[in-house]
PDB file of C-alpha atoms in Angstrom:
ATOM      1  CA  MET A 481       0.167  -0.028  -0.147  1.00  0.00           C
ATOM      2  CA  LYS A 482       1.396   3.594  -1.014  1.00  0.00           C
ATOM      3  CA  LEU A 483       2.188   5.654   1.949  1.00  0.00           C
ATOM      4  CA  SER A 484      -0.076   8.410   1.186  1.00  0.00           C
ATOM      5  CA  GLU A 485      -3.025   6.076   1.333  1.00  0.00           C
ATOM      6  CA  ILE A 486      -1.747   4.780   4.762  1.00  0.00           C
ATOM      7  CA  ASN A 487      -1.634   8.483   6.182  1.00  0.00           C
ATOM      8  CA  ARG A 488      -5.439   8.720   5.259  1.00  0.00           C
ATOM      9  CA  LEU A 489      -6.694   5.449   7.140  1.00  0.00           C
ATOM     10  CA  ASP A 490      -8.454   5.898  10.367  1.00  0.00           C
ATOM     11  CA  LYS A 491      -7.315   4.234  13.524  1.00  0.00           C
ATOM     12  CA  ALA A 492      -8.948   0.954  12.945  1.00  0.00           C
ATOM     13  CA  ALA A 493      -7.554   0.580   9.408  1.00  0.00           C
ATOM     14  CA  PHE A 494      -4.088   1.772  10.285  1.00  0.00           C
ATOM     15  CA  VAL A 495      -3.830  -0.810  13.073  1.00  0.00           C
ATOM     16  CA  GLU A 496      -5.272  -3.363  10.991  1.00  0.00           C
ATOM     17  CA  LEU A 497      -2.698  -2.792   8.610  1.00  0.00           C
ATOM     18  CA  LEU A 498       0.337  -2.294  10.531  1.00  0.00           C
ATOM     19  CA  GLY A 499      -0.415  -3.965  13.688  1.00  0.00           C
ATOM     20  CA  GLY A 500       1.432  -6.870  12.991  1.00  0.00           C
ATOM     21  CA  VAL A 501       4.784  -5.110  12.120  1.00  0.00           C
ATOM     22  CA  PHE A 502       5.715  -5.586  15.730  1.00  0.00           C
ATOM     23  CA  GLU A 503       5.017  -9.072  16.471  1.00  0.00           C
ATOM     24  CA  HIS A 504       1.488  -9.426  18.437  1.00  0.00           C
ATOM     25  CA  SER A 505       1.840  -5.862  19.065  1.00  0.00           C
ATOM     26  CA  PRO A 506      -0.470  -4.055  17.458  1.00  0.00           C
ATOM     27  CA  TRP A 507      -0.499  -1.302  20.417  1.00  0.00           C
ATOM     28  CA  VAL A 508       2.760   0.497  18.879  1.00  0.00           C
ATOM     29  CA  ALA A 509       0.713   1.144  15.410  1.00  0.00           C
ATOM     30  CA  GLU A 510      -2.018   2.210  17.661  1.00  0.00           C
ATOM     31  CA  ARG A 511       0.084   4.727  19.462  1.00  0.00           C
ATOM     32  CA  SER A 512       1.859   5.684  15.999  1.00  0.00           C
ATOM     33  CA  TRP A 513      -1.014   6.596  14.431  1.00  0.00           C
ATOM     34  CA  ALA A 514      -1.558  10.213  15.987  1.00  0.00           C
ATOM     35  CA  SER A 515       2.057  10.944  14.388  1.00  0.00           C
ATOM     36  CA  ARG A 516       0.056  10.884  10.587  1.00  0.00           C
ATOM     37  CA  PRO A 517       1.025  12.174   7.799  1.00  0.00           C
ATOM     38  CA  PHE A 518       4.413  10.425   7.821  1.00  0.00           C
ATOM     39  CA  ALA A 519       6.452  12.127   5.345  1.00  0.00           C
ATOM     40  CA  SER A 520       8.498   8.964   4.703  1.00  0.00           C
ATOM     41  CA  LEU A 521       8.660   5.121   5.153  1.00  0.00           C
ATOM     42  CA  GLN A 522      11.922   6.174   7.540  1.00  0.00           C
ATOM     43  CA  ALA A 523       9.404   8.441   9.183  1.00  0.00           C
ATOM     44  CA  LEU A 524       6.727   5.666  10.076  1.00  0.00           C
ATOM     45  CA  HIS A 525       9.377   3.262  11.155  1.00  0.00           C
ATOM     46  CA  GLU A 526      10.731   5.961  13.283  1.00  0.00           C
ATOM     47  CA  ALA A 527       6.975   6.846  14.707  1.00  0.00           C
ATOM     48  CA  MET A 528       6.785   3.379  15.451  1.00  0.00           C
ATOM     49  CA  CYS A 529      10.303   3.061  17.203  1.00  0.00           C
ATOM     50  CA  PHE A 530       9.373   5.997  19.070  1.00  0.00           C
ATOM     51  CA  ALA A 531       6.109   4.298  20.468  1.00  0.00           C
ATOM     52  CA  MET A 532       7.927   0.957  21.248  1.00  0.00           C
ATOM     53  CA  ARG A 533      10.793   2.633  23.165  1.00  0.00           C
ATOM     54  CA  GLN A 534       8.415   5.257  25.179  1.00  0.00           C
ATOM     55  CA  ALA A 535       6.553   2.208  26.518  1.00  0.00           C
ATOM     56  CA  PRO A 536       7.010   0.975  30.144  1.00  0.00           C
ATOM     57  CA  ALA A 537       9.596  -1.882  30.458  1.00  0.00           C
ATOM     58  CA  THR A 538       6.975  -4.194  31.178  1.00  0.00           C
ATOM     59  CA  GLN A 539       5.151  -3.577  27.727  1.00  0.00           C
ATOM     60  CA  GLN A 540       8.525  -3.758  26.329  1.00  0.00           C
ATOM     61  CA  ILE A 541       9.108  -7.333  27.818  1.00  0.00           C
ATOM     62  CA  THR A 542       5.714  -8.407  26.781  1.00  0.00           C
ATOM     63  CA  LEU A 543       6.974  -7.407  23.247  1.00  0.00           C
ATOM     64  CA  ILE A 544      10.241  -9.280  23.259  1.00  0.00           C
ATOM     65  CA  ARG A 545       8.616 -12.363  24.554  1.00  0.00           C
ATOM     66  CA  ALA A 546       5.606 -11.981  21.594  1.00  0.00           C
ATOM     67  CA  HIS A 547       8.733 -13.005  19.105  1.00  0.00           C
ATOM     68  CA  PRO A 548       9.672 -16.972  18.603  1.00  0.00           C
ATOM     69  CA  GLU A 549      12.558 -18.935  19.430  1.00  0.00           C
ATOM     70  CA  LEU A 550      14.635 -19.162  15.978  1.00  0.00           C
ATOM     71  CA  ALA A 551      13.636 -22.588  14.500  1.00  0.00           C
ATOM     72  CA  SER A 552      11.026 -23.175  16.944  1.00  0.00           C
ATOM     73  CA  ARG A 553       7.795 -25.333  16.164  1.00  0.00           C
ATOM     74  CA  ALA A 554       5.743 -23.091  18.324  1.00  0.00           C
ATOM     75  CA  ARG A 555       2.852 -20.897  16.776  1.00  0.00           C
ATOM     76  CA  MET A 556       4.591 -18.138  14.417  1.00  0.00           C
ATOM     77  CA  SER A 557       3.067 -15.272  12.862  1.00  0.00           C
ATOM     78  CA  PRO A 558       3.499 -15.671   8.737  1.00  0.00           C
ATOM     79  CA  ASP A 559       6.027 -12.815   9.203  1.00  0.00           C
ATOM     80  CA  SER A 560       8.166 -14.875  11.349  1.00  0.00           C
ATOM     81  CA  VAL A 561       7.540 -17.821   9.583  1.00  0.00           C
ATOM     82  CA  GLN A 562       8.701 -16.147   6.145  1.00  0.00           C
ATOM     83  CA  GLU A 563      11.730 -14.661   7.657  1.00  0.00           C
ATOM     84  CA  GLN A 564      12.818 -18.031   9.273  1.00  0.00           C
ATOM     85  CA  GLN A 565      12.609 -19.590   6.043  1.00  0.00           C
ATOM     86  CA  GLY A 566      14.897 -17.207   4.051  1.00  0.00           C
ATOM     87  CA  ALA A 567      17.417 -17.738   6.494  1.00  0.00           C
ATOM     88  CA  GLY A 568      17.175 -21.420   6.004  1.00  0.00           C
ATOM     89  CA  LEU A 569      16.163 -22.313   9.325  1.00  0.00           C
ATOM     90  CA  ASP A 570      13.245 -24.939   8.061  1.00  0.00           C
ATOM     91  CA  ARG A 571      16.133 -26.924   6.706  1.00  0.00           C
ATOM     92  CA  LEU A 572      18.562 -27.385   9.754  1.00  0.00           C
ATOM     93  CA  THR A 573      20.319 -30.542   9.979  1.00  0.00           C
ATOM     94  CA  PRO A 574      19.402 -32.547  13.148  1.00  0.00           C
ATOM     95  CA  GLU A 575      22.643 -31.275  14.653  1.00  0.00           C
ATOM     96  CA  GLU A 576      22.144 -28.015  13.295  1.00  0.00           C
ATOM     97  CA  TYR A 577      18.795 -27.832  14.744  1.00  0.00           C
ATOM     98  CA  GLY A 578      19.794 -29.485  18.036  1.00  0.00           C
ATOM     99  CA  ARG A 579      22.628 -26.976  18.939  1.00  0.00           C
ATOM    100  CA  LEU A 580      19.973 -24.130  17.798  1.00  0.00           C
ATOM    101  CA  GLN A 581      17.744 -25.394  20.621  1.00  0.00           C
ATOM    102  CA  GLN A 582      20.481 -25.911  23.035  1.00  0.00           C
ATOM    103  CA  LEU A 583      21.630 -22.177  22.462  1.00  0.00           C
ATOM    104  CA  ASN A 584      18.031 -20.768  22.551  1.00  0.00           C
ATOM    105  CA  ARG A 585      17.379 -22.699  25.870  1.00  0.00           C
ATOM    106  CA  LEU A 586      20.556 -21.679  27.338  1.00  0.00           C
ATOM    107  CA  TYR A 587      19.805 -17.917  26.093  1.00  0.00           C
ATOM    108  CA  ARG A 588      16.413 -17.934  27.847  1.00  0.00           C
ATOM    109  CA  GLU A 589      17.354 -19.289  30.925  1.00  0.00           C
ATOM    110  CA  LYS A 590      19.685 -16.595  31.579  1.00  0.00           C
ATOM    111  CA  PHE A 591      18.115 -13.874  30.441  1.00  0.00           C
ATOM    112  CA  GLY A 592      14.039 -14.797  30.540  1.00  0.00           C
ATOM    113  CA  PHE A 593      13.127 -14.103  27.189  1.00  0.00           C
ATOM    114  CA  PRO A 594      13.985 -15.359  23.719  1.00  0.00           C
ATOM    115  CA  PHE A 595      16.984 -14.520  21.200  1.00  0.00           C
ATOM    116  CA  ILE A 596      15.993 -11.856  19.142  1.00  0.00           C
ATOM    117  CA  LEU A 597      17.882 -11.331  15.584  1.00  0.00           C
ATOM    118  CA  ALA A 598      17.017  -9.742  12.219  1.00  0.00           C
ATOM    119  CA  VAL A 599      17.485 -13.007  10.395  1.00  0.00           C
ATOM    120  CA  LYS A 600      16.812 -11.262   6.497  1.00  0.00           C
ATOM    121  CA  GLY A 601      20.208 -11.530   4.936  1.00  0.00           C
ATOM    122  CA  LYS A 602      21.772 -14.168   7.026  1.00  0.00           C
ATOM    123  CA  ASP A 603      21.972 -17.792   7.203  1.00  0.00           C
ATOM    124  CA  LYS A 604      21.737 -20.576   9.994  1.00  0.00           C
ATOM    125  CA  ASN A 605      25.885 -20.088  10.620  1.00  0.00           C
ATOM    126  CA  ASP A 606      25.380 -16.402  11.021  1.00  0.00           C
ATOM    127  CA  ILE A 607      22.783 -17.182  13.427  1.00  0.00           C
ATOM    128  CA  LEU A 608      24.140 -19.674  15.743  1.00  0.00           C
ATOM    129  CA  GLN A 609      27.343 -17.533  15.515  1.00  0.00           C
ATOM    130  CA  ALA A 610      25.196 -14.348  16.819  1.00  0.00           C
ATOM    131  CA  LEU A 611      23.687 -16.100  19.268  1.00  0.00           C
ATOM    132  CA  GLU A 612      26.940 -17.414  20.939  1.00  0.00           C
ATOM    133  CA  SER A 613      28.600 -14.290  20.846  1.00  0.00           C
ATOM    134  CA  ARG A 614      25.833 -12.792  22.610  1.00  0.00           C
ATOM    135  CA  LEU A 615      25.351 -15.443  25.183  1.00  0.00           C
ATOM    136  CA  PRO A 616      27.919 -13.690  27.632  1.00  0.00           C
ATOM    137  CA  ASN A 617      26.510 -10.532  27.386  1.00  0.00           C
ATOM    138  CA  ASP A 618      24.660  -8.897  30.782  1.00  0.00           C
ATOM    139  CA  ARG A 619      20.663  -8.968  30.883  1.00  0.00           C
ATOM    140  CA  GLU A 620      20.604  -4.815  30.467  1.00  0.00           C
ATOM    141  CA  THR A 621      22.999  -5.387  27.087  1.00  0.00           C
ATOM    142  CA  GLU A 622      20.880  -8.191  25.690  1.00  0.00           C
ATOM    143  CA  PHE A 623      16.862  -6.238  26.550  1.00  0.00           C
ATOM    144  CA  GLU A 624      18.648  -3.353  24.681  1.00  0.00           C
ATOM    145  CA  THR A 625      20.129  -5.414  21.731  1.00  0.00           C
ATOM    146  CA  ALA A 626      16.622  -7.206  21.625  1.00  0.00           C
ATOM    147  CA  LEU A 627      14.471  -4.017  20.905  1.00  0.00           C
ATOM    148  CA  SER A 628      17.001  -3.122  18.286  1.00  0.00           C
ATOM    149  CA  GLN A 629      16.576  -6.258  16.429  1.00  0.00           C
ATOM    150  CA  ILE A 630      13.106  -5.890  16.865  1.00  0.00           C
ATOM    151  CA  GLU A 631      13.351  -2.334  15.217  1.00  0.00           C
ATOM    152  CA  ARG A 632      15.081  -3.588  12.295  1.00  0.00           C
ATOM    153  CA  ILE A 633      12.829  -6.406  12.238  1.00  0.00           C
ATOM    154  CA  ALA A 634       9.878  -3.930  11.648  1.00  0.00           C
ATOM    155  CA  GLY A 635      12.046  -1.660   9.480  1.00  0.00           C
ATOM    156  CA  PHE A 636      12.165  -4.986   7.036  1.00  0.00           C
ATOM    157  CA  ARG A 637       8.492  -5.652   7.899  1.00  0.00           C
ATOM    158  CA  LEU A 638       7.375  -2.245   6.798  1.00  0.00           C
ATOM    159  CA  GLU A 639       9.458  -1.967   3.315  1.00  0.00           C
ATOM    160  CA  ALA A 640       7.689  -5.068   2.510  1.00  0.00           C
ATOM    161  CA  LEU A 641       4.187  -3.376   3.179  1.00  0.00           C
ATOM    162  CA  VAL A 642       4.374   0.093   2.028  1.00  0.00           C
ATOM    163  CA  GLU A 643       5.041   2.268  -0.924  1.00  0.00           C
ATOM    164  CA  GLU A 644       7.108   5.425  -0.699  1.00  0.00           C
TER     165      GLU A 644
END
């Protein structure tokens, strides 16, 4: 949909269209709606990221936890399924799958939320390496990194949905 059309949407239609950009968190789109009109796709993305960043930490952690673990067999949004397939996570060998599950478990046990990485343009080796390299971090660093990765994911999703 064209950005000019998005700028004319009422709140309900705006949230319906963009509510999934931030995984299972339509409140981000709802809080961004008042910032219309958006001069560019970047301005829309920035408004949505601002809405996410202004939310209380309890709401941010709920957003982080709404993301599925990578290569999980859990119910995922269509966007997550497509993103993970694009990174080859649906074609892991049994050994790779086992390693990823082990790292996911260690990460979740340490930080209390799933490992989040914008996987577009990455392959399974990049993902495993990122998970391994981030495990030694402290919780505050990983909380911030997760939010930054969510912003990247949202940017990719907006690019797929919106024409300038």
